[in-house]
């Protein structure tokens, strides 16, 4: 913004004024920036600048209050954003890519394929363009795509969310999820104080490889070794996400190996119920098995919780995002 205002011959402080209009007052047009002179507003518009709000093209409402929003992209594909209200919390699950290139076996987004990176504008627009925007208490980058595979645009978005000149949110309210993309994991740890969630799903390398091809490029043992070099005295949370599959990764043997693998890391484990998707021969673990798994880890000093499943009836639950509405329209058309 400073580069833009300087190039247009505007005062140096105009960049800060524009940021406040964008991220605090959230105006929808340049003409609403009334503490800029009419001449400077005209300069911005003449140079082709716009605010950039893009409303969702559709919304699906779950019986549990979850809302799945559909946003269009310039490449003709759609992305999905999920609003999750719960008591005093209101969490938004944000997408970072159009589809995903990681091809995790259990994930519908991966089966959709990869259709491009989202810009920081498209990422931030998901936060600003929903009707519930001002009620949000938490943001999680757990929607479509692998966030660290779009690091440069993610970094810009995280800056806007947490910087004093932007939304000024505490990093504690923001969580970035990754399947272990090590190319930019160090960058994230160094340049951001937001919380980190790592998808693990099996502590055994051969089993994890069958579920997550990324294991071949970035073994989970290497990811954890890197995390153990980091100073976790910073006020950020480290969580390991673990989707529980019946008869695959839900026994004591897996719990014991998970304890061994994560030993020495100040972290917690989030157990997630698997949501069945077409053409995948995995089944949801039963409640008793998940509770036994949780209790064993907790008894051995590893804080573990079972995440409540939300939005399954509208395909908004974990692993189910796939621009389903777009596919339905294409089939009908």
mmCIF file of C-alpha atoms in Angstrom:
data_model
loop_
_atom_site.group_PDB
_atom_site.id
_atom_site.type_symbol
_atom_site.label_atom_id
_atom_site.label_comp_id
_atom_site.label_asym_id
_atom_site.label_seq_id
_atom_site.Cartn_x
_atom_site.Cartn_y
_atom_site.Cartn_z
ATOM 1 C CA UNK A 1 0.000 0.000 0.000
ATOM 2 C CA UNK A 2 2.907 2.331 0.725
ATOM 3 C CA UNK A 3 4.300 1.551 -2.736
ATOM 4 C CA UNK A 4 0.919 2.330 -4.293
ATOM 5 C CA UNK A 5 0.379 5.606 -2.450
ATOM 6 C CA UNK A 6 3.936 6.746 -3.176
ATOM 7 C CA UNK A 7 3.595 5.941 -6.875
ATOM 8 C CA UNK A 8 0.360 7.928 -7.044
ATOM 9 C CA UNK A 9 1.862 10.930 -5.249
ATOM 10 C CA UNK A 10 -0.325 10.523 -2.163
ATOM 11 C CA UNK A 11 0.821 11.453 1.371
ATOM 12 C CA UNK A 12 2.905 8.854 3.242
ATOM 13 C CA UNK A 13 0.229 8.381 5.929
ATOM 14 C CA UNK A 14 -2.407 7.500 3.304
ATOM 15 C CA UNK A 15 -1.310 3.853 3.288
ATOM 16 C CA UNK A 16 -2.211 3.504 6.969
ATOM 17 C CA UNK A 17 -5.547 5.209 6.353
ATOM 18 C CA UNK A 18 -6.353 2.822 3.510
ATOM 19 C CA UNK A 19 -5.442 -0.196 5.664
ATOM 20 C CA UNK A 20 -7.816 0.993 8.369
ATOM 21 C CA UNK A 21 -10.630 1.424 5.868
ATOM 22 C CA UNK A 22 -10.020 -2.053 4.453
ATOM 23 C CA UNK A 23 -9.397 -4.186 7.534
ATOM 24 C CA UNK A 24 -11.107 -2.326 10.386
ATOM 25 C CA UNK A 25 -13.985 -0.401 8.871
ATOM 26 C CA UNK A 26 -14.313 -2.895 6.003
ATOM 27 C CA UNK A 27 -15.663 -0.543 3.376
ATOM 28 C CA UNK A 28 -16.934 -1.902 0.073
ATOM 29 C CA UNK A 29 -15.880 1.004 -2.143
ATOM 30 C CA UNK A 30 -12.972 3.421 -2.422
ATOM 31 C CA UNK A 31 -15.433 6.318 -2.349
ATOM 32 C CA UNK A 32 -16.263 5.411 1.290
ATOM 33 C CA UNK A 33 -12.665 6.259 2.338
ATOM 34 C CA UNK A 34 -13.735 9.756 3.306
ATOM 35 C CA UNK A 35 -10.530 10.890 5.012
ATOM 36 C CA UNK A 36 -8.749 10.574 1.661
ATOM 37 C CA UNK A 37 -9.201 13.574 -0.576
ATOM 38 C CA UNK A 38 -11.546 13.262 -3.546
ATOM 39 C CA UNK A 39 -8.518 13.662 -5.807
ATOM 40 C CA UNK A 40 -6.692 10.733 -4.189
ATOM 41 C CA UNK A 41 -9.768 8.520 -4.280
ATOM 42 C CA UNK A 42 -10.109 9.367 -7.966
ATOM 43 C CA UNK A 43 -6.426 8.495 -8.513
ATOM 44 C CA UNK A 44 -6.914 5.045 -6.959
ATOM 45 C CA UNK A 45 -9.979 4.315 -9.063
ATOM 46 C CA UNK A 46 -8.398 5.658 -12.246
ATOM 47 C CA UNK A 47 -5.428 3.367 -11.683
ATOM 48 C CA UNK A 48 -7.775 0.370 -11.562
ATOM 49 C CA UNK A 49 -7.875 -0.332 -7.823
ATOM 50 C CA UNK A 50 -10.996 -1.824 -6.242
ATOM 51 C CA UNK A 51 -11.819 -3.172 -2.761
ATOM 52 C CA UNK A 52 -12.226 -6.724 -4.036
ATOM 53 C CA UNK A 53 -15.223 -8.080 -2.117
ATOM 54 C CA UNK A 54 -16.647 -11.165 -3.830
ATOM 55 C CA UNK A 55 -19.807 -12.598 -2.298
ATOM 56 C CA UNK A 56 -20.313 -16.359 -1.986
ATOM 57 C CA UNK A 57 -22.355 -17.800 -4.847
ATOM 58 C CA UNK A 58 -24.153 -20.339 -2.669
ATOM 59 C CA UNK A 59 -24.583 -21.533 0.920
ATOM 60 C CA UNK A 60 -25.701 -24.837 2.431
ATOM 61 C CA UNK A 61 -27.040 -24.957 5.999
ATOM 62 C CA UNK A 62 -26.597 -27.962 8.282
ATOM 63 C CA UNK A 63 -29.039 -29.008 10.961
ATOM 64 C CA UNK A 64 -26.222 -28.438 13.515
ATOM 65 C CA UNK A 65 -25.735 -24.774 12.530
ATOM 66 C CA UNK A 66 -22.738 -25.300 10.264
ATOM 67 C CA UNK A 67 -22.816 -23.319 7.008
ATOM 68 C CA UNK A 68 -20.815 -24.290 3.908
ATOM 69 C CA UNK A 69 -20.175 -21.343 1.588
ATOM 70 C CA UNK A 70 -19.253 -21.694 -2.077
ATOM 71 C CA UNK A 71 -17.005 -19.087 -3.732
ATOM 72 C CA UNK A 72 -16.269 -18.758 -7.453
ATOM 73 C CA UNK A 73 -12.710 -18.368 -8.779
ATOM 74 C CA UNK A 74 -11.441 -16.846 -12.051
ATOM 75 C CA UNK A 75 -10.446 -20.297 -13.387
ATOM 76 C CA UNK A 76 -14.058 -21.479 -13.434
ATOM 77 C CA UNK A 77 -13.676 -23.697 -10.366
ATOM 78 C CA UNK A 78 -15.076 -23.181 -6.892
ATOM 79 C CA UNK A 79 -13.744 -23.245 -3.349
ATOM 80 C CA UNK A 80 -15.562 -23.937 -0.115
ATOM 81 C CA UNK A 81 -15.450 -22.214 3.265
ATOM 82 C CA UNK A 82 -17.135 -23.577 6.384
ATOM 83 C CA UNK A 83 -18.624 -21.539 9.238
ATOM 84 C CA UNK A 84 -18.757 -23.470 12.541
ATOM 85 C CA UNK A 85 -20.679 -21.813 15.411
ATOM 86 C CA UNK A 86 -20.446 -23.461 18.835
ATOM 87 C CA UNK A 87 -21.544 -21.787 22.067
ATOM 88 C CA UNK A 88 -19.285 -18.722 22.521
ATOM 89 C CA UNK A 89 -17.001 -19.676 19.626
ATOM 90 C CA UNK A 90 -17.465 -19.080 15.928
ATOM 91 C CA UNK A 91 -14.784 -20.706 13.784
ATOM 92 C CA UNK A 92 -14.217 -20.281 10.058
ATOM 93 C CA UNK A 93 -12.517 -23.100 8.153
ATOM 94 C CA UNK A 94 -10.660 -21.455 5.271
ATOM 95 C CA UNK A 95 -9.430 -22.862 1.947
ATOM 96 C CA UNK A 96 -5.951 -22.029 0.662
ATOM 97 C CA UNK A 97 -5.953 -23.699 -2.767
ATOM 98 C CA UNK A 98 -8.433 -24.563 -5.521
ATOM 99 C CA UNK A 99 -8.542 -28.290 -4.910
ATOM 100 C CA UNK A 100 -5.375 -30.021 -3.694
ATOM 101 C CA UNK A 101 -2.382 -31.808 -5.203
ATOM 102 C CA UNK A 102 -1.568 -34.022 -2.187
ATOM 103 C CA UNK A 103 -3.962 -36.898 -3.092
ATOM 104 C CA UNK A 104 -4.594 -38.215 0.407
ATOM 105 C CA UNK A 105 -6.545 -41.441 -0.028
ATOM 106 C CA UNK A 106 -9.337 -40.524 2.390
ATOM 107 C CA UNK A 107 -9.950 -36.928 1.230
ATOM 108 C CA UNK A 108 -12.497 -35.773 -1.355
ATOM 109 C CA UNK A 109 -10.617 -32.533 -2.004
ATOM 110 C CA UNK A 110 -7.554 -34.493 -3.121
ATOM 111 C CA UNK A 111 -9.690 -36.572 -5.468
ATOM 112 C CA UNK A 112 -10.937 -33.358 -7.061
ATOM 113 C CA UNK A 113 -7.407 -32.557 -8.197
ATOM 114 C CA UNK A 114 -5.449 -29.301 -8.138
ATOM 115 C CA UNK A 115 -6.688 -26.281 -10.090
ATOM 116 C CA UNK A 116 -4.530 -23.447 -8.799
ATOM 117 C CA UNK A 117 -3.388 -21.321 -5.879
ATOM 118 C CA UNK A 118 -5.598 -18.828 -4.105
ATOM 119 C CA UNK A 119 -4.273 -15.285 -3.821
ATOM 120 C CA UNK A 120 -4.108 -13.558 -0.435
ATOM 121 C CA UNK A 121 -7.091 -11.502 -1.630
ATOM 122 C CA UNK A 122 -9.132 -14.677 -2.210
ATOM 123 C CA UNK A 123 -8.091 -16.048 1.171
ATOM 124 C CA UNK A 124 -9.008 -12.873 3.085
ATOM 125 C CA UNK A 125 -12.233 -12.502 1.101
ATOM 126 C CA UNK A 126 -13.496 -15.766 2.621
ATOM 127 C CA UNK A 127 -13.286 -14.075 6.033
ATOM 128 C CA UNK A 128 -14.805 -10.737 5.057
ATOM 129 C CA UNK A 129 -17.546 -11.767 2.612
ATOM 130 C CA UNK A 130 -19.661 -14.073 4.791
ATOM 131 C CA UNK A 131 -22.578 -12.557 6.747
ATOM 132 C CA UNK A 132 -21.146 -13.860 10.040
ATOM 133 C CA UNK A 133 -17.756 -12.201 9.525
ATOM 134 C CA UNK A 134 -17.895 -9.895 12.544
ATOM 135 C CA UNK A 135 -18.887 -12.739 14.904
ATOM 136 C CA UNK A 136 -15.796 -14.883 14.195
ATOM 137 C CA UNK A 137 -13.575 -15.806 17.127
ATOM 138 C CA UNK A 138 -11.208 -18.305 15.466
ATOM 139 C CA UNK A 139 -9.759 -19.093 12.048
ATOM 140 C CA UNK A 140 -8.482 -22.483 10.916
ATOM 141 C CA UNK A 141 -6.715 -23.111 7.621
ATOM 142 C CA UNK A 142 -8.167 -26.612 7.281
ATOM 143 C CA UNK A 143 -10.313 -26.196 4.176
ATOM 144 C CA UNK A 144 -9.401 -27.124 0.622
ATOM 145 C CA UNK A 145 -5.690 -27.403 -0.170
ATOM 146 C CA UNK A 146 -2.370 -27.670 1.657
ATOM 147 C CA UNK A 147 -1.696 -24.206 3.153
ATOM 148 C CA UNK A 148 2.118 -24.470 3.207
ATOM 149 C CA UNK A 149 2.093 -25.420 -0.487
ATOM 150 C CA UNK A 150 0.843 -21.862 -1.059
ATOM 151 C CA UNK A 151 3.209 -20.268 1.429
ATOM 152 C CA UNK A 152 3.780 -16.823 -0.128
ATOM 153 C CA UNK A 153 0.068 -16.021 -0.376
ATOM 154 C CA UNK A 154 -0.654 -17.648 2.995
ATOM 155 C CA UNK A 155 2.090 -15.532 4.602
ATOM 156 C CA UNK A 156 0.512 -12.342 3.234
ATOM 157 C CA UNK A 157 -2.899 -13.407 4.535
ATOM 158 C CA UNK A 158 -1.523 -14.243 7.994
ATOM 159 C CA UNK A 159 0.175 -10.822 8.079
ATOM 160 C CA UNK A 160 -3.122 -9.099 7.307
ATOM 161 C CA UNK A 161 -4.950 -11.134 9.950
ATOM 162 C CA UNK A 162 -2.429 -10.587 12.775
ATOM 163 C CA UNK A 163 -0.612 -7.294 12.045
ATOM 164 C CA UNK A 164 -1.516 -4.130 14.022
ATOM 165 C CA UNK A 165 -2.221 -2.343 10.725
ATOM 166 C CA UNK A 166 -4.528 -5.195 9.604
ATOM 167 C CA UNK A 167 -7.194 -7.128 11.478
ATOM 168 C CA UNK A 168 -4.935 -7.138 14.588
ATOM 169 C CA UNK A 169 -6.005 -10.618 15.675
ATOM 170 C CA UNK A 170 -3.949 -12.550 18.210
ATOM 171 C CA UNK A 171 -2.054 -15.401 16.480
ATOM 172 C CA UNK A 172 -3.496 -17.667 19.206
ATOM 173 C CA UNK A 173 -6.840 -17.410 17.431
ATOM 174 C CA UNK A 174 -5.454 -18.742 14.133
ATOM 175 C CA UNK A 175 -4.423 -22.328 13.309
ATOM 176 C CA UNK A 176 -2.648 -23.493 10.160
ATOM 177 C CA UNK A 177 -2.929 -27.168 9.248
ATOM 178 C CA UNK A 178 -0.334 -29.064 7.212
ATOM 179 C CA UNK A 179 0.240 -32.653 6.162
ATOM 180 C CA UNK A 180 3.941 -32.083 6.731
ATOM 181 C CA UNK A 181 5.061 -29.924 3.808
ATOM 182 C CA UNK A 182 8.605 -29.352 5.049
ATOM 183 C CA UNK A 183 9.659 -27.012 2.266
ATOM 184 C CA UNK A 184 7.959 -24.119 4.066
ATOM 185 C CA UNK A 185 7.397 -25.477 7.577
ATOM 186 C CA UNK A 186 10.523 -23.729 8.861
ATOM 187 C CA UNK A 187 9.381 -20.501 7.186
ATOM 188 C CA UNK A 188 6.045 -20.727 8.969
ATOM 189 C CA UNK A 189 7.631 -21.400 12.367
ATOM 190 C CA UNK A 190 10.053 -18.532 11.913
ATOM 191 C CA UNK A 191 7.719 -15.914 10.446
ATOM 192 C CA UNK A 192 4.418 -16.598 12.206
ATOM 193 C CA UNK A 193 3.246 -17.241 15.767
ATOM 194 C CA UNK A 194 -0.029 -18.852 14.708
ATOM 195 C CA UNK A 195 -0.923 -22.308 15.990
ATOM 196 C CA UNK A 196 0.151 -25.371 14.019
ATOM 197 C CA UNK A 197 -1.784 -28.591 13.348
ATOM 198 C CA UNK A 198 0.018 -31.513 11.676
ATOM 199 C CA UNK A 199 -1.974 -34.302 10.021
ATOM 200 C CA UNK A 200 -0.408 -37.633 10.969
ATOM 201 C CA UNK A 201 -3.137 -40.358 10.739
ATOM 202 C CA UNK A 202 -0.668 -43.193 11.342
ATOM 203 C CA UNK A 203 2.595 -43.327 13.313
ATOM 204 C CA UNK A 204 3.949 -46.120 11.077
ATOM 205 C CA UNK A 205 5.719 -44.940 7.920
ATOM 206 C CA UNK A 206 4.509 -47.733 5.614
ATOM 207 C CA UNK A 207 0.887 -47.342 6.693
ATOM 208 C CA UNK A 208 0.999 -43.562 6.482
ATOM 209 C CA UNK A 209 2.405 -43.773 2.954
ATOM 210 C CA UNK A 210 -0.665 -45.755 1.841
ATOM 211 C CA UNK A 211 -2.925 -43.048 3.250
ATOM 212 C CA UNK A 212 -0.804 -39.997 2.403
ATOM 213 C CA UNK A 213 1.601 -39.960 -0.571
ATOM 214 C CA UNK A 214 3.391 -36.965 1.004
ATOM 215 C CA UNK A 215 5.022 -39.455 3.382
ATOM 216 C CA UNK A 216 7.329 -40.428 0.519
ATOM 217 C CA UNK A 217 8.640 -36.876 0.116
ATOM 218 C CA UNK A 218 8.420 -35.675 3.713
ATOM 219 C CA UNK A 219 8.474 -38.589 6.202
ATOM 220 C CA UNK A 220 6.617 -37.844 9.410
ATOM 221 C CA UNK A 221 9.750 -38.764 11.393
ATOM 222 C CA UNK A 222 11.593 -35.918 9.623
ATOM 223 C CA UNK A 223 8.712 -33.515 10.275
ATOM 224 C CA UNK A 224 8.729 -34.348 13.977
ATOM 225 C CA UNK A 225 12.528 -34.124 14.147
ATOM 226 C CA UNK A 226 12.265 -30.591 12.737
ATOM 227 C CA UNK A 227 9.524 -29.664 15.211
ATOM 228 C CA UNK A 228 11.689 -30.888 18.084
ATOM 229 C CA UNK A 229 14.382 -28.349 17.158
ATOM 230 C CA UNK A 230 11.920 -25.500 17.643
ATOM 231 C CA UNK A 231 11.527 -23.605 20.912
ATOM 232 C CA UNK A 232 7.934 -24.297 21.940
ATOM 233 C CA UNK A 233 8.026 -21.897 24.873
ATOM 234 C CA UNK A 234 6.307 -19.451 22.520
ATOM 235 C CA UNK A 235 2.607 -19.093 23.222
ATOM 236 C CA UNK A 236 1.417 -21.223 20.359
ATOM 237 C CA UNK A 237 -0.259 -24.636 20.257
ATOM 238 C CA UNK A 238 1.008 -27.718 18.439
ATOM 239 C CA UNK A 239 -1.643 -30.295 17.595
ATOM 240 C CA UNK A 240 -1.471 -33.573 15.699
ATOM 241 C CA UNK A 241 -4.600 -34.432 13.733
ATOM 242 C CA UNK A 242 -5.434 -38.142 13.660
ATOM 243 C CA UNK A 243 -8.360 -39.466 11.606
ATOM 244 C CA UNK A 244 -9.375 -42.788 13.133
ATOM 245 C CA UNK A 245 -10.138 -45.660 10.722
ATOM 246 C CA UNK A 246 -11.712 -48.907 11.921
ATOM 247 C CA UNK A 247 -9.214 -51.760 12.036
ATOM 248 C CA UNK A 248 -6.509 -49.636 10.406
ATOM 249 C CA UNK A 249 -5.064 -47.267 13.008
ATOM 250 C CA UNK A 250 -7.297 -47.503 16.092
ATOM 251 C CA UNK A 251 -5.597 -50.128 18.273
ATOM 252 C CA UNK A 252 -3.194 -49.998 21.214
ATOM 253 C CA UNK A 253 -0.209 -50.784 18.966
ATOM 254 C CA UNK A 254 -0.783 -47.523 17.105
ATOM 255 C CA UNK A 255 -1.317 -45.609 20.337
ATOM 256 C CA UNK A 256 1.962 -46.915 21.736
ATOM 257 C CA UNK A 257 3.889 -45.955 18.595
ATOM 258 C CA UNK A 258 2.255 -42.530 18.598
ATOM 259 C CA UNK A 259 3.455 -41.999 22.160
ATOM 260 C CA UNK A 260 6.986 -43.009 21.195
ATOM 261 C CA UNK A 261 7.012 -40.783 18.116
ATOM 262 C CA UNK A 262 5.728 -37.659 19.877
ATOM 263 C CA UNK A 263 7.709 -38.081 23.090
ATOM 264 C CA UNK A 264 9.354 -34.821 24.134
ATOM 265 C CA UNK A 265 7.032 -32.552 22.143
ATOM 266 C CA UNK A 266 4.649 -30.258 24.079
ATOM 267 C CA UNK A 267 1.626 -31.140 21.967
ATOM 268 C CA UNK A 268 -1.862 -32.586 21.974
ATOM 269 C CA UNK A 269 -3.648 -35.041 19.689
ATOM 270 C CA UNK A 270 -7.018 -34.427 18.063
ATOM 271 C CA UNK A 271 -8.889 -37.611 17.130
ATOM 272 C CA UNK A 272 -11.223 -37.118 14.165
ATOM 273 C CA UNK A 273 -14.032 -39.390 13.062
ATOM 274 C CA UNK A 274 -13.679 -40.551 9.461
ATOM 275 C CA UNK A 275 -16.508 -39.444 7.177
ATOM 276 C CA UNK A 276 -17.157 -42.010 4.460
ATOM 277 C CA UNK A 277 -16.621 -40.850 0.883
ATOM 278 C CA UNK A 278 -17.252 -42.634 -2.448
ATOM 279 C CA UNK A 279 -14.756 -45.226 -3.730
ATOM 280 C CA UNK A 280 -12.740 -45.368 -0.500
ATOM 281 C CA UNK A 281 -12.725 -48.703 1.348
ATOM 282 C CA UNK A 282 -12.145 -47.236 4.808
ATOM 283 C CA UNK A 283 -14.638 -47.306 7.644
ATOM 284 C CA UNK A 284 -15.365 -45.083 10.599
ATOM 285 C CA UNK A 285 -13.968 -46.347 13.895
ATOM 286 C CA UNK A 286 -16.629 -46.938 16.525
ATOM 287 C CA UNK A 287 -17.032 -44.650 19.519
ATOM 288 C CA UNK A 288 -15.708 -47.172 22.046
ATOM 289 C CA UNK A 289 -12.495 -47.728 20.073
ATOM 290 C CA UNK A 290 -11.916 -43.984 19.767
ATOM 291 C CA UNK A 291 -12.541 -43.452 23.461
ATOM 292 C CA UNK A 292 -10.184 -46.295 24.405
ATOM 293 C CA UNK A 293 -7.518 -44.830 22.114
ATOM 294 C CA UNK A 294 -7.993 -41.392 23.682
ATOM 295 C CA UNK A 295 -7.945 -42.720 27.227
ATOM 296 C CA UNK A 296 -4.748 -44.721 26.664
ATOM 297 C CA UNK A 297 -2.912 -41.659 25.320
ATOM 298 C CA UNK A 298 -4.190 -39.430 28.128
ATOM 299 C CA UNK A 299 -3.223 -41.981 30.788
ATOM 300 C CA UNK A 300 0.313 -41.931 29.402
ATOM 301 C CA UNK A 301 0.624 -38.145 29.506
ATOM 302 C CA UNK A 302 -0.392 -37.157 25.967
ATOM 303 C CA UNK A 303 -3.373 -34.796 26.010
ATOM 304 C CA UNK A 304 -5.912 -36.167 23.558
ATOM 305 C CA UNK A 305 -9.430 -35.072 22.593
ATOM 306 C CA UNK A 306 -12.088 -36.327 20.181
ATOM 307 C CA UNK A 307 -13.200 -33.599 17.839
ATOM 308 C CA UNK A 308 -16.948 -33.183 17.467
ATOM 309 C CA UNK A 309 -18.100 -33.943 13.950
ATOM 310 C CA UNK A 310 -19.917 -31.032 12.290
ATOM 311 C CA UNK A 311 -21.710 -30.469 8.995
ATOM 312 C CA UNK A 312 -21.629 -34.021 7.651
ATOM 313 C CA UNK A 313 -25.165 -33.705 6.247
ATOM 314 C CA UNK A 314 -24.009 -30.876 3.921
ATOM 315 C CA UNK A 315 -20.624 -32.406 3.027
ATOM 316 C CA UNK A 316 -18.829 -29.832 5.192
ATOM 317 C CA UNK A 317 -17.107 -32.211 7.616
ATOM 318 C CA UNK A 318 -13.379 -33.003 7.679
ATOM 319 C CA UNK A 319 -12.214 -34.539 4.389
ATOM 320 C CA UNK A 320 -15.507 -33.946 2.572
ATOM 321 C CA UNK A 321 -14.922 -30.573 0.877
ATOM 322 C CA UNK A 322 -14.942 -31.019 -2.889
ATOM 323 C CA UNK A 323 -16.996 -28.250 -4.515
ATOM 324 C CA UNK A 324 -19.833 -30.776 -4.627
ATOM 325 C CA UNK A 325 -22.318 -28.103 -5.645
ATOM 326 C CA UNK A 326 -20.219 -27.282 -8.698
ATOM 327 C CA UNK A 327 -20.116 -30.971 -9.694
ATOM 328 C CA UNK A 328 -23.894 -31.281 -9.264
ATOM 329 C CA UNK A 329 -24.461 -28.253 -11.484
ATOM 330 C CA UNK A 330 -22.144 -29.612 -14.184
ATOM 331 C CA UNK A 331 -23.928 -32.978 -14.195
ATOM 332 C CA UNK A 332 -27.364 -31.328 -14.395
ATOM 333 C CA UNK A 333 -26.163 -28.912 -17.064
#
